[in-house]
PDB file of C-alpha atoms and ligand atoms in Angstrom:
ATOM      1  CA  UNK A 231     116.501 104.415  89.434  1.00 87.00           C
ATOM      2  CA  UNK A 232     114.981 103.965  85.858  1.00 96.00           C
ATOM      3  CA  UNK A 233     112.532 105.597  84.110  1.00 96.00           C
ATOM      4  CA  UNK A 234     111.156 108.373  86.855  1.00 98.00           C
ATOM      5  CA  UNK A 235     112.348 111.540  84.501  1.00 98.00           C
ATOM      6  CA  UNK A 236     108.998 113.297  84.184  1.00 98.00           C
ATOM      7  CA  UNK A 237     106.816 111.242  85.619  1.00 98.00           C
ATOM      8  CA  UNK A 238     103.812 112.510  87.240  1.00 98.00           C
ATOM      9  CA  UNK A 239     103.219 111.426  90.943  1.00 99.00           C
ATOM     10  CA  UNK A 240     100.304 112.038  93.053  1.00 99.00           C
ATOM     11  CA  UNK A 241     101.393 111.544  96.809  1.00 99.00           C
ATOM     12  CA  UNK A 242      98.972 111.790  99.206  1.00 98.00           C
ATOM     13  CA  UNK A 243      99.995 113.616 102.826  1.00 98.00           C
ATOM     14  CA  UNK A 244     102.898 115.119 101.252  1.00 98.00           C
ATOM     15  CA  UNK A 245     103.351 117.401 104.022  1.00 98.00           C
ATOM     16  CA  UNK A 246     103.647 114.595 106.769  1.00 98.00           C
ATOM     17  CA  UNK A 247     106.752 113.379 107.776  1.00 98.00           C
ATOM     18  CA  UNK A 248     107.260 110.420 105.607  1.00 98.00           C
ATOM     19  CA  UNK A 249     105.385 112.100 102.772  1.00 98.00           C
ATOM     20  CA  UNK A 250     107.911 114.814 102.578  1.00 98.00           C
ATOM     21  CA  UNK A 251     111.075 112.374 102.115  1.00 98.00           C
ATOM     22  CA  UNK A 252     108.832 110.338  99.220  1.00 98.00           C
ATOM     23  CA  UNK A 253     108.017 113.969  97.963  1.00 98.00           C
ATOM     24  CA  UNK A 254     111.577 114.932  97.848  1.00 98.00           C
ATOM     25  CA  UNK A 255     113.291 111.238  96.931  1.00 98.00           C
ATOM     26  CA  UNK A 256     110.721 111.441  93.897  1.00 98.00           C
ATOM     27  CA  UNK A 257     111.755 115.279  92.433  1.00 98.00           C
ATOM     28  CA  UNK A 258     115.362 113.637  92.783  1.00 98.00           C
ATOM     29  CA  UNK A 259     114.879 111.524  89.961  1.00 98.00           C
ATOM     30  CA  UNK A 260     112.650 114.489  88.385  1.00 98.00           C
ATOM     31  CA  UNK A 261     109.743 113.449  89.175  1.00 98.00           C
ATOM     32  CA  UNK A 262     106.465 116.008  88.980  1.00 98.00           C
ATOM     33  CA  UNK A 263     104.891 115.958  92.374  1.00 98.00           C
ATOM     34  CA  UNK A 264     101.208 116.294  92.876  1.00 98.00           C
ATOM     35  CA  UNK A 265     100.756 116.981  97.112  1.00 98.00           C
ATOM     36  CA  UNK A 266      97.590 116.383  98.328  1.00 98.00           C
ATOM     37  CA  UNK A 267      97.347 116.831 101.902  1.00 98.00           C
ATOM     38  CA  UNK A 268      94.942 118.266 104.036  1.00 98.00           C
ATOM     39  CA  UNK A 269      97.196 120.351 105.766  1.00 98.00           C
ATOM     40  CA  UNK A 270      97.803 122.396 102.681  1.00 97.00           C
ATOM     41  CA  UNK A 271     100.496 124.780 104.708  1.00 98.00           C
ATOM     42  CA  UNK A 272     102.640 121.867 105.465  1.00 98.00           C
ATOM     43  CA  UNK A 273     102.289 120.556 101.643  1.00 98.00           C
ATOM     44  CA  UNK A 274     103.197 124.218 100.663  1.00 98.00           C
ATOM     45  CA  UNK A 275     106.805 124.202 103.306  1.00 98.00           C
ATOM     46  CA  UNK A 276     106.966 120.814 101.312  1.00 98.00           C
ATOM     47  CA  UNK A 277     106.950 121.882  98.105  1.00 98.00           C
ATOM     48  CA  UNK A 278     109.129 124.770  98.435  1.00 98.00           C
ATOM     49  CA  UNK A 279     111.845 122.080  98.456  1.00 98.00           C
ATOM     50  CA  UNK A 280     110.460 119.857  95.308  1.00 98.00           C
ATOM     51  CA  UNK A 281     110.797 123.537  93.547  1.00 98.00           C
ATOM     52  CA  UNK A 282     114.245 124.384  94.504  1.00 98.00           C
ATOM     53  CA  UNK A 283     114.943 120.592  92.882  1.00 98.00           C
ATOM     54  CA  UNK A 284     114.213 122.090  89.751  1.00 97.00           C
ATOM     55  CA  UNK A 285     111.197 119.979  89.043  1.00 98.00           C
ATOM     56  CA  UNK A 286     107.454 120.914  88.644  1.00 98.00           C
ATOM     57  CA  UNK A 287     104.632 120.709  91.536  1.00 98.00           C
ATOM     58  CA  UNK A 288     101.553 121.757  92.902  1.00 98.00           C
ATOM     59  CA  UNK A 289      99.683 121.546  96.115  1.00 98.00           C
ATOM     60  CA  UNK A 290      95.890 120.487  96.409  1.00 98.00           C
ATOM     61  CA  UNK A 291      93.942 120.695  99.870  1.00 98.00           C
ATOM     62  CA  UNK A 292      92.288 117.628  99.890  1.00 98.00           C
ATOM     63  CA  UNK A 293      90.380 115.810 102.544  1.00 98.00           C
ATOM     64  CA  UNK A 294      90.676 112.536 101.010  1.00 99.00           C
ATOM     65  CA  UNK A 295      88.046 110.772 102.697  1.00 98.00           C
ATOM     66  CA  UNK A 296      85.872 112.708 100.725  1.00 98.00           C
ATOM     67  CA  UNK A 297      84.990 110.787  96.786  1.00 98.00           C
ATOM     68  CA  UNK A 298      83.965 114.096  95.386  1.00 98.00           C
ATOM     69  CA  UNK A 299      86.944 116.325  96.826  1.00 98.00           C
ATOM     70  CA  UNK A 300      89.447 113.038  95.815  1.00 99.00           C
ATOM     71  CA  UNK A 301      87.848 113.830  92.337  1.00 98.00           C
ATOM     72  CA  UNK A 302      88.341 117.321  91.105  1.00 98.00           C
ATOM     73  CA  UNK A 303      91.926 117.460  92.703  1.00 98.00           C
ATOM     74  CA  UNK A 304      92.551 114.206  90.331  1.00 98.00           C
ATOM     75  CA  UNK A 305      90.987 115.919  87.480  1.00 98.00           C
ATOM     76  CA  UNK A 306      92.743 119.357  88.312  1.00 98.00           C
ATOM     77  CA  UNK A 307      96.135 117.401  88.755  1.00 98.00           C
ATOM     78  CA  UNK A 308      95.967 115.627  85.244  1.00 98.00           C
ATOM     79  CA  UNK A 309      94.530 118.646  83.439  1.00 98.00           C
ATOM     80  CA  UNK A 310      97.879 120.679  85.314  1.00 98.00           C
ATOM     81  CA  UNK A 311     100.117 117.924  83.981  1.00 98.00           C
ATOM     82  CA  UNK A 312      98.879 115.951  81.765  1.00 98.00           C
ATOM     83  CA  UNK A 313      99.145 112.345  83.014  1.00 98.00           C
ATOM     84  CA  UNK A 314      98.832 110.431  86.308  1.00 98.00           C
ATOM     85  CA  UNK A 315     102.043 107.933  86.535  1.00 98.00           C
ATOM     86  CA  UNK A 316     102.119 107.048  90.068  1.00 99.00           C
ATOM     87  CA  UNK A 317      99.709 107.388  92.909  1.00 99.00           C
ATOM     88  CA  UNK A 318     101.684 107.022  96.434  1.00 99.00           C
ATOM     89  CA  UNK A 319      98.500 106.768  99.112  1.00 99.00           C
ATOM     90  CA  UNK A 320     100.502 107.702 102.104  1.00 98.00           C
ATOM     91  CA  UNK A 321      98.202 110.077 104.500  1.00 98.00           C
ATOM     92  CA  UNK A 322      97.483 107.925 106.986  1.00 98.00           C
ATOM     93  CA  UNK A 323      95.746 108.806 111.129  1.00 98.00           C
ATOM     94  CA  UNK A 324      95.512 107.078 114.488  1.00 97.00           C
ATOM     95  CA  UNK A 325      94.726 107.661 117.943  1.00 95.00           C
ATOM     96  CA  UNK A 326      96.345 105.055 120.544  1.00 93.00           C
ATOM     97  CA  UNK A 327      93.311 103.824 122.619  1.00 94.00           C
ATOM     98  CA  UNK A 328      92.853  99.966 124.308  1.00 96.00           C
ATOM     99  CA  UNK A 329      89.605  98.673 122.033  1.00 97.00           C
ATOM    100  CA  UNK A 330      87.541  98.368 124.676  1.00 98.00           C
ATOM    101  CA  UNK A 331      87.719 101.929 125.566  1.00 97.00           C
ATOM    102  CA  UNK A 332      87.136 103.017 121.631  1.00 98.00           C
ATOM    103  CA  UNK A 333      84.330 104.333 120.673  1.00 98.00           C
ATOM    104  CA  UNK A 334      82.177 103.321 116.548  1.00 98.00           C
ATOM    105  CA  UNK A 335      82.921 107.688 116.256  1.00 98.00           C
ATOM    106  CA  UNK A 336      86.662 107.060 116.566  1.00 98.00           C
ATOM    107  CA  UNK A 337      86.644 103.471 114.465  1.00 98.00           C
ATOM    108  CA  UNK A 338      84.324 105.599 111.464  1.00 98.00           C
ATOM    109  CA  UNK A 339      87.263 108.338 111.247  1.00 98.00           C
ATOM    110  CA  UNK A 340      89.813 106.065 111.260  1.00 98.00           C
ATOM    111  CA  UNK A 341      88.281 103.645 108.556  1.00 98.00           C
ATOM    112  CA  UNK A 342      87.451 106.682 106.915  1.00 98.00           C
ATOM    113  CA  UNK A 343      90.970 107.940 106.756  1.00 98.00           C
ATOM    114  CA  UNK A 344      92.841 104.899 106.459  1.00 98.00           C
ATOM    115  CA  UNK A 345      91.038 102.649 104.142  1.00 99.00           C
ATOM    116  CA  UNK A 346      88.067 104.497 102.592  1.00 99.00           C
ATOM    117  CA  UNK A 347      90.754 107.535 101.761  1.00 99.00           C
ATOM    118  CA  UNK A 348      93.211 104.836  99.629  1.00 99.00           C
ATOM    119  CA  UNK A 349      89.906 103.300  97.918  1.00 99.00           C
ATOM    120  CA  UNK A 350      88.638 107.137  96.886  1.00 99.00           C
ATOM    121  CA  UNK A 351      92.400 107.767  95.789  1.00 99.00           C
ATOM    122  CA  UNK A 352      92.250 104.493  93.457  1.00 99.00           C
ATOM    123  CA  UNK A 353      88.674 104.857  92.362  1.00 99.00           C
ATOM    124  CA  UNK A 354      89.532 107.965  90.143  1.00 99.00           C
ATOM    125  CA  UNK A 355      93.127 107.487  89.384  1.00 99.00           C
ATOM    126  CA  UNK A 356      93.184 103.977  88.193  1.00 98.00           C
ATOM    127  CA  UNK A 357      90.876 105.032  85.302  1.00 98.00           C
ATOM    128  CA  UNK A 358      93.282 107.268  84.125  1.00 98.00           C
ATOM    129  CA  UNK A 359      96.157 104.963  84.129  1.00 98.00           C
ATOM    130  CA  UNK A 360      94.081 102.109  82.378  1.00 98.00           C
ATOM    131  CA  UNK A 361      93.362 104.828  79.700  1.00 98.00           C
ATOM    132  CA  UNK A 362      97.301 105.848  79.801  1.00 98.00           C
ATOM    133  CA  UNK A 363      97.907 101.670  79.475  1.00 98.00           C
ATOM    134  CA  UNK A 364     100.145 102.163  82.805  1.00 98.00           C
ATOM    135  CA  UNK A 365     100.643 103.601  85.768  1.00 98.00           C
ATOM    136  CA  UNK A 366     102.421 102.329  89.280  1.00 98.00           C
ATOM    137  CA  UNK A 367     100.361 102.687  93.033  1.00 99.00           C
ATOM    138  CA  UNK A 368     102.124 102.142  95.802  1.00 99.00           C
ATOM    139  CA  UNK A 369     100.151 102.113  99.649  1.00 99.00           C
ATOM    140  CA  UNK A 370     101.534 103.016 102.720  1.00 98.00           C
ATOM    141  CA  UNK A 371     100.414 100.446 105.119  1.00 98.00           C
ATOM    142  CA  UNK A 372     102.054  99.782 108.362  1.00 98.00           C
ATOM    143  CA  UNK A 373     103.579  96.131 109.832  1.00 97.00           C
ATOM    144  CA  UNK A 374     100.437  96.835 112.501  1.00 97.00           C
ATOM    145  CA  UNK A 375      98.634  95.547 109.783  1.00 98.00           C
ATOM    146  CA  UNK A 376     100.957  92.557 109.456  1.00 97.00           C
ATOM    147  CA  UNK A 377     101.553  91.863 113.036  1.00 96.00           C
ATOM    148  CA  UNK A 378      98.991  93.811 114.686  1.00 96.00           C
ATOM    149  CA  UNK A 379      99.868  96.128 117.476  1.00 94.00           C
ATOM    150  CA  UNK A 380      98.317  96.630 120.965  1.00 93.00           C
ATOM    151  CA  UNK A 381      96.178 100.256 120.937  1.00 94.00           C
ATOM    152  CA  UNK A 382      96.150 100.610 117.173  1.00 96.00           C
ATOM    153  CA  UNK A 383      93.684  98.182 116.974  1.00 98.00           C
ATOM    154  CA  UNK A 384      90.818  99.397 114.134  1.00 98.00           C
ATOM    155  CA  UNK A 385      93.737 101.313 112.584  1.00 98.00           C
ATOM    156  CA  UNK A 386      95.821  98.048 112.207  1.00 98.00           C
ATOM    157  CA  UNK A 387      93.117  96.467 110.535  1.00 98.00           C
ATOM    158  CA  UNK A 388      92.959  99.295 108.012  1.00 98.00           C
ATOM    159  CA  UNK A 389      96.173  98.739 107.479  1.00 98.00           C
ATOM    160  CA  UNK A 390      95.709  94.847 106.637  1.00 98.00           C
ATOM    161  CA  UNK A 391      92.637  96.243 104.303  1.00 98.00           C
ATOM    162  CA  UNK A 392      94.980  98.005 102.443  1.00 98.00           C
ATOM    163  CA  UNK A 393      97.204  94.940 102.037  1.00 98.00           C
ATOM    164  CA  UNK A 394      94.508  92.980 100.824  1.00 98.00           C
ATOM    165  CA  UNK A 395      93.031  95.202  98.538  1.00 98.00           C
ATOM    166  CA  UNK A 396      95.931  96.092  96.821  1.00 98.00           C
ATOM    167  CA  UNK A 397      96.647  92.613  96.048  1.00 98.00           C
ATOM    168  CA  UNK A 398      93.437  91.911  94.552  1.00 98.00           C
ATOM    169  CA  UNK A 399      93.138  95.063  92.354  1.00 98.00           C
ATOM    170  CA  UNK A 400      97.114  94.070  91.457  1.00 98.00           C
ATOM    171  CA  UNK A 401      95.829  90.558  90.035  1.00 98.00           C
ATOM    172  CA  UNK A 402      92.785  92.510  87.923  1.00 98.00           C
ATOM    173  CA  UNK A 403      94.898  94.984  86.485  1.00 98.00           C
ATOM    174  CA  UNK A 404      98.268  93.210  86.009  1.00 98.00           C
ATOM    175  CA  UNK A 405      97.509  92.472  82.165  1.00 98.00           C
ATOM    176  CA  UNK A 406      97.289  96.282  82.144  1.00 98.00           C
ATOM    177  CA  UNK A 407     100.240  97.750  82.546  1.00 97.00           C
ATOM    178  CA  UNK A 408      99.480  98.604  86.401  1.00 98.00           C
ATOM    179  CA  UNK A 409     101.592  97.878  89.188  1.00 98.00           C
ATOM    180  CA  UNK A 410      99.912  97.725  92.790  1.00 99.00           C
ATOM    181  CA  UNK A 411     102.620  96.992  95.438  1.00 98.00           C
ATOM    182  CA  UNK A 412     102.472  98.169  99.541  1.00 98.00           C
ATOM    183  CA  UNK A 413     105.134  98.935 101.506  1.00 98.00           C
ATOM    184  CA  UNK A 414     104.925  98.461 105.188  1.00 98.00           C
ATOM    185  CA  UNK A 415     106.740 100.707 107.888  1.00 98.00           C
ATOM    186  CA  UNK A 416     107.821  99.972 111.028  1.00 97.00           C
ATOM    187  CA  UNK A 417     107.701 102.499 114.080  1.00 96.00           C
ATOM    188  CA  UNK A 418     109.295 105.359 112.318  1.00 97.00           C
ATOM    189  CA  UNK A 419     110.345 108.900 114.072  1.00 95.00           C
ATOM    190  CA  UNK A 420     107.381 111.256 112.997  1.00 95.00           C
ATOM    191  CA  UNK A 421     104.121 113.305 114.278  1.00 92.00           C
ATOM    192  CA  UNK A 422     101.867 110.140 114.313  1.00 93.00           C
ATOM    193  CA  UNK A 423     104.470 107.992 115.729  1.00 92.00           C
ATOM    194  CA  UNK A 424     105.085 110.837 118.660  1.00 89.00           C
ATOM    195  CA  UNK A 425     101.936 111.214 119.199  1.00 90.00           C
ATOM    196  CA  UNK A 426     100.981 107.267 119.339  1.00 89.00           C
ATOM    197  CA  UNK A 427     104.286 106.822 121.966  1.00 89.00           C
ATOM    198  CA  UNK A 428     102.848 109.617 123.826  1.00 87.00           C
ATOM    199  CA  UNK A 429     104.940 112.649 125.830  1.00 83.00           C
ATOM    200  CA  UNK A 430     107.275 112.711 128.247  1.00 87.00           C
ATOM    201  CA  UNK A 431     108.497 109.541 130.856  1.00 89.00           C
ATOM    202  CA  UNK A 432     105.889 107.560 128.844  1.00 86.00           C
ATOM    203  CA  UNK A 433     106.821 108.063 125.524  1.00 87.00           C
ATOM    204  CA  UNK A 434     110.464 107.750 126.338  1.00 90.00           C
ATOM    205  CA  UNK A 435     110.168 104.073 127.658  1.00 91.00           C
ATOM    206  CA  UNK A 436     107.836 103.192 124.632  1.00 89.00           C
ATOM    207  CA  UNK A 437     110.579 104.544 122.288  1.00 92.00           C
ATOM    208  CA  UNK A 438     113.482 102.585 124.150  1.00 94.00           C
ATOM    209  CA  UNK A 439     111.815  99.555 124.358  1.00 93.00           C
ATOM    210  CA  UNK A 440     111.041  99.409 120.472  1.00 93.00           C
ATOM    211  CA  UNK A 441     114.448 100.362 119.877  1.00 95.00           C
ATOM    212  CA  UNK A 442     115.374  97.319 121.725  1.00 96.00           C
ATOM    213  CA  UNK A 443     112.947  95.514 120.105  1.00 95.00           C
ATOM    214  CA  UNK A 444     114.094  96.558 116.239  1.00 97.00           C
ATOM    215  CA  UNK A 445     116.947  94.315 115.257  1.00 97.00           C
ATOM    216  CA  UNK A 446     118.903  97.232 113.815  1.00 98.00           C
ATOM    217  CA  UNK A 447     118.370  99.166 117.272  1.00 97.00           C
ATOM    218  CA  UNK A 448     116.579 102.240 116.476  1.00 97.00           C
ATOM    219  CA  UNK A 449     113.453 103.346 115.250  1.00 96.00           C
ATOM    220  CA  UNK A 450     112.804 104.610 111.405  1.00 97.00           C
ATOM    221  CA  UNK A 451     113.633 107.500 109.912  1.00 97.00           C
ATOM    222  CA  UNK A 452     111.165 109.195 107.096  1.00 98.00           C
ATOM    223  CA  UNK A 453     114.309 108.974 104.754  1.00 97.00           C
ATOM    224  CA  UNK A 454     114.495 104.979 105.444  1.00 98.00           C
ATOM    225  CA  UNK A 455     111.194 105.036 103.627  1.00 98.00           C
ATOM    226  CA  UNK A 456     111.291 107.053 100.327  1.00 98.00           C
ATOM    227  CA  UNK A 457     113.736 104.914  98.921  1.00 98.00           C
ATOM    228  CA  UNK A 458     111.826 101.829  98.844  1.00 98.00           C
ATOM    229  CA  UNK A 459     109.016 103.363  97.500  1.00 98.00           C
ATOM    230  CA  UNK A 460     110.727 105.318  94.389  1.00 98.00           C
ATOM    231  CA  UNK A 461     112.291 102.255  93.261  1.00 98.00           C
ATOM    232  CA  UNK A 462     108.717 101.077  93.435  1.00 98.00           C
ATOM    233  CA  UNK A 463     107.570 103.487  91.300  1.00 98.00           C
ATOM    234  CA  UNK A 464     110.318 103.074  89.209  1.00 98.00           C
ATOM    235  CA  UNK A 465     110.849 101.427  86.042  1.00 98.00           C
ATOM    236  CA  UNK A 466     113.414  99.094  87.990  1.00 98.00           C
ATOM    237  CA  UNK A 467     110.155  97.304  88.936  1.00 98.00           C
ATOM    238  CA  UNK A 468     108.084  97.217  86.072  1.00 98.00           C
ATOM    239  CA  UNK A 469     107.942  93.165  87.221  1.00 98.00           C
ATOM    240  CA  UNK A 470     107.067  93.296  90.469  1.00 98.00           C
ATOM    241  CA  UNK A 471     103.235  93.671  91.416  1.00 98.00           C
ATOM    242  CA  UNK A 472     100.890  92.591  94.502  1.00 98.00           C
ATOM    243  CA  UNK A 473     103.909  92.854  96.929  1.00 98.00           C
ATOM    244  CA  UNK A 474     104.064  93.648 100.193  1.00 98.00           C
ATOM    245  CA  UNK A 475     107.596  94.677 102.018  1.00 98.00           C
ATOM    246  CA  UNK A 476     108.265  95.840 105.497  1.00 98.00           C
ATOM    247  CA  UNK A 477     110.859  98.481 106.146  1.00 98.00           C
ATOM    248  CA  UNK A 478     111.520  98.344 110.101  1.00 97.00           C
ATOM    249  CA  UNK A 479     114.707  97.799 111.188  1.00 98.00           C
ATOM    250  CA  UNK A 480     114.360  93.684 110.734  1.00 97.00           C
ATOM    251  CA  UNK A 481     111.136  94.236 113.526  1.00 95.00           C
ATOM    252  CA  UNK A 482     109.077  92.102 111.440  1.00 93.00           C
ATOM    253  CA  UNK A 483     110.923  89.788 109.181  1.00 93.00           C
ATOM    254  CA  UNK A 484     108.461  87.922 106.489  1.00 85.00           C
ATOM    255  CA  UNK A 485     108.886  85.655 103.454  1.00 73.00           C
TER     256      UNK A 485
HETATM  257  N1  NAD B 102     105.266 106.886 111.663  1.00 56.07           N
HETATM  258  C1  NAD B 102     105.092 105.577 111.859  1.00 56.07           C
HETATM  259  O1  NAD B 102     105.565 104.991 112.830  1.00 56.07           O
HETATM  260  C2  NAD B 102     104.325 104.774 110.828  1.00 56.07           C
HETATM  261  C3  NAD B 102     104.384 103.372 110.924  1.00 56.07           C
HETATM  262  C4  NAD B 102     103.694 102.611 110.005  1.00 56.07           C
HETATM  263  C5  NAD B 102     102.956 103.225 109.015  1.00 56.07           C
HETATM  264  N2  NAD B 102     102.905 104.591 108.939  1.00 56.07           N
HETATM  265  C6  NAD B 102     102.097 105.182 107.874  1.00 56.07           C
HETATM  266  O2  NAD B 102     102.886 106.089 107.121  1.00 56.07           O
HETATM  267  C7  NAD B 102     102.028 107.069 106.537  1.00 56.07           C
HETATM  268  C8  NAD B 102     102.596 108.445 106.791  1.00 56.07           C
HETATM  269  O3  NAD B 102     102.558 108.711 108.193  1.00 56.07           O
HETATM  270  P1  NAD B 102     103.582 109.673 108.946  1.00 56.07           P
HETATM  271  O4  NAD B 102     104.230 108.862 110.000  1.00 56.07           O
HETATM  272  O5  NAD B 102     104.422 110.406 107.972  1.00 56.07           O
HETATM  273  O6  NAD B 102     102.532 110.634 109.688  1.00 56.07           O
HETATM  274  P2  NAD B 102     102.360 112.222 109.665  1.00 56.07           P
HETATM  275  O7  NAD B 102     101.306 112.501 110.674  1.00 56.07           O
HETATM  276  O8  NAD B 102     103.663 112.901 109.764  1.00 56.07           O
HETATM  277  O9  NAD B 102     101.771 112.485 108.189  1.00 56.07           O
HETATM  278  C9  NAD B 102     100.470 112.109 107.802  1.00 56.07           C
HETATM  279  C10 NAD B 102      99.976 113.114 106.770  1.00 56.07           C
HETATM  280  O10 NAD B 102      98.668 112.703 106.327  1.00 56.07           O
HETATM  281  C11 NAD B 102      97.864 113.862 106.247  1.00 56.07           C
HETATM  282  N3  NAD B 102      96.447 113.517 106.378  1.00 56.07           N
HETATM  283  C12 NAD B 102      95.822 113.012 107.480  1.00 56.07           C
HETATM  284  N4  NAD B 102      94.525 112.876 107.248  1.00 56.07           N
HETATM  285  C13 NAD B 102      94.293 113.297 105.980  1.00 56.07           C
HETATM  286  C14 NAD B 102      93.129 113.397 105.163  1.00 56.07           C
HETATM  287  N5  NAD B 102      91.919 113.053 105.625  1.00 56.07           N
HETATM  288  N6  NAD B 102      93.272 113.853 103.903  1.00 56.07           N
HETATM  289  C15 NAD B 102      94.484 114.229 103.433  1.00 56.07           C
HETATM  290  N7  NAD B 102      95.619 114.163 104.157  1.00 56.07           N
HETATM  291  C16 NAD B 102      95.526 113.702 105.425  1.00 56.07           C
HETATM  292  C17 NAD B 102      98.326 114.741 107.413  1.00 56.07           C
HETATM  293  O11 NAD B 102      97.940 116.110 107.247  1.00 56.07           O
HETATM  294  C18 NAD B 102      99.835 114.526 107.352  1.00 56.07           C
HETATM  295  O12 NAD B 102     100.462 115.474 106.499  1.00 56.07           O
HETATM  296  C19 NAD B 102     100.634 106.845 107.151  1.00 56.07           C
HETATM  297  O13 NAD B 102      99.822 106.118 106.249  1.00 56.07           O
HETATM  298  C20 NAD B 102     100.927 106.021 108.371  1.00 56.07           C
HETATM  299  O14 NAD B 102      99.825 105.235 108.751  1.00 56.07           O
HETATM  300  C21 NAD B 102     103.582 105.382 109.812  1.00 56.07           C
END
């Protein structure tokens, strides 16, 4: 992939299990890696690797619901490196519940996490890009905000938040030299998919019957989605902005 030699990359729960892959797929085309995660000692296993790839990171604890927090790890990450060239916004939280049974305390954290966390991330990194005349985001949605998806409810419409918004700050900065594109995964194997299938006889029916469901008959791995998303961020598609693409197996199949 083009043009991600030295590029700075903010990428946000870099110690999760998708994060990691992006984290890693990014150093392989020597990328700098900025991990923000809130679990700093995962983002610190994480970045053991990026090191031993010979490229340059550093790990900020960052809640990044919160503006202010979201602001002095931006500033401390472009002071550090000098330049913000990508922004992956990929920490992302559920908890499987019916709607009816949810509670407004369970739909403000996940709102806060899932969509309010993405707008903080943009709010103080897009400056910096407009001032740098470019600069490539790409959001980790899900295809529950696509298709929905029974007991992610609140979180699914997050997710479509995130679509939505990303298109619309895509059309007002196009003419900048900013890309805003989302990639969507399907059910893919990590913590928050565990923890949404649940344990035990449970979660081993939910995970068959998706894996009957997917096309390609098995669920994601975290590896399945890195590579999207560097080629994203990659100067292979400096003409592609506003997009939205699913990686899941052929679950959910759009045009
Ligand atoms: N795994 C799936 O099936 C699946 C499907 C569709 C979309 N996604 C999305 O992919 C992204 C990555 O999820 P994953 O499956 O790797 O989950 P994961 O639980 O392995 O990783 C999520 C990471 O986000 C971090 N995080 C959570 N809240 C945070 C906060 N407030 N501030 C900073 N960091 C925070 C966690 O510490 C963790 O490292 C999420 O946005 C998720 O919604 C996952």
């Amino acid at each position: 992939m083009k043009g991600l030699q030295d590029k700075v990359a903010i990428v946000t729960g870099a110690g999760g299990g998708i994060g990691r892959q992006i984290c890693l797929r990014l150093a392989q085309a020597g990328a700098q890696i900025a991990l923000f995660d809130i679990d700093a000692e995962n983002a610190r296993a994480v970045a053991e690797h990026v090191t031993e790839l010979g490229v340059r990171c550093s790990v900020y604890p960052v809640d990044i619901v919160d503006h202010d927090v979201v602001g002095d790890a931006v500033r401390a990450a472009r002071s550090q490196f000098g330049s913000i060239d990508i922004l992956i916004n990929n920490a992302g939280w559920d908890l499987a519940e019916e709607f009816v049974k949810t509670t407004p305390e369970l739909w403000q954290k996940i709102i806060a996490i899932n969509y309010v966390g993405p707008l903080n991330l943009h709010h103080h990194v897009l400056p910096v890009m407009l001032g740098q005349g470019a600069g490539k985001v790409i959001n980790i949605s899900s295809d529950a905000g696509r298709v929905g998806s029974s007991g992610e409810s609140v979180y699914a419409g997050c997710k479509a938040a995130v679509i939505a918004f990303g298109k619309s700050v895509a059309r007002e900065l196009a003419k900048s030299g900013i890309s805003i594109n989302t990639v969507c995964p399907g059910p893919t194997d990590t913590n928050l998919f565990r923890d949404f299938a649940g344990e035990g006889e449970f979660g081993a029916k939910v995970r068959a019957g998706l894996e009957r469901a997917i096309p390609m008959r098995r669920l994601g791995q975290p590896e399945d989605i890195a590579g999207v998303v560097a080629f994203l961020a990659s100067e292979d598609a400096n003409y592609i902005t506003g997009q939205t693409i699913s990686v899941s197996g052929g679950l959910t199949m759009h045009g």
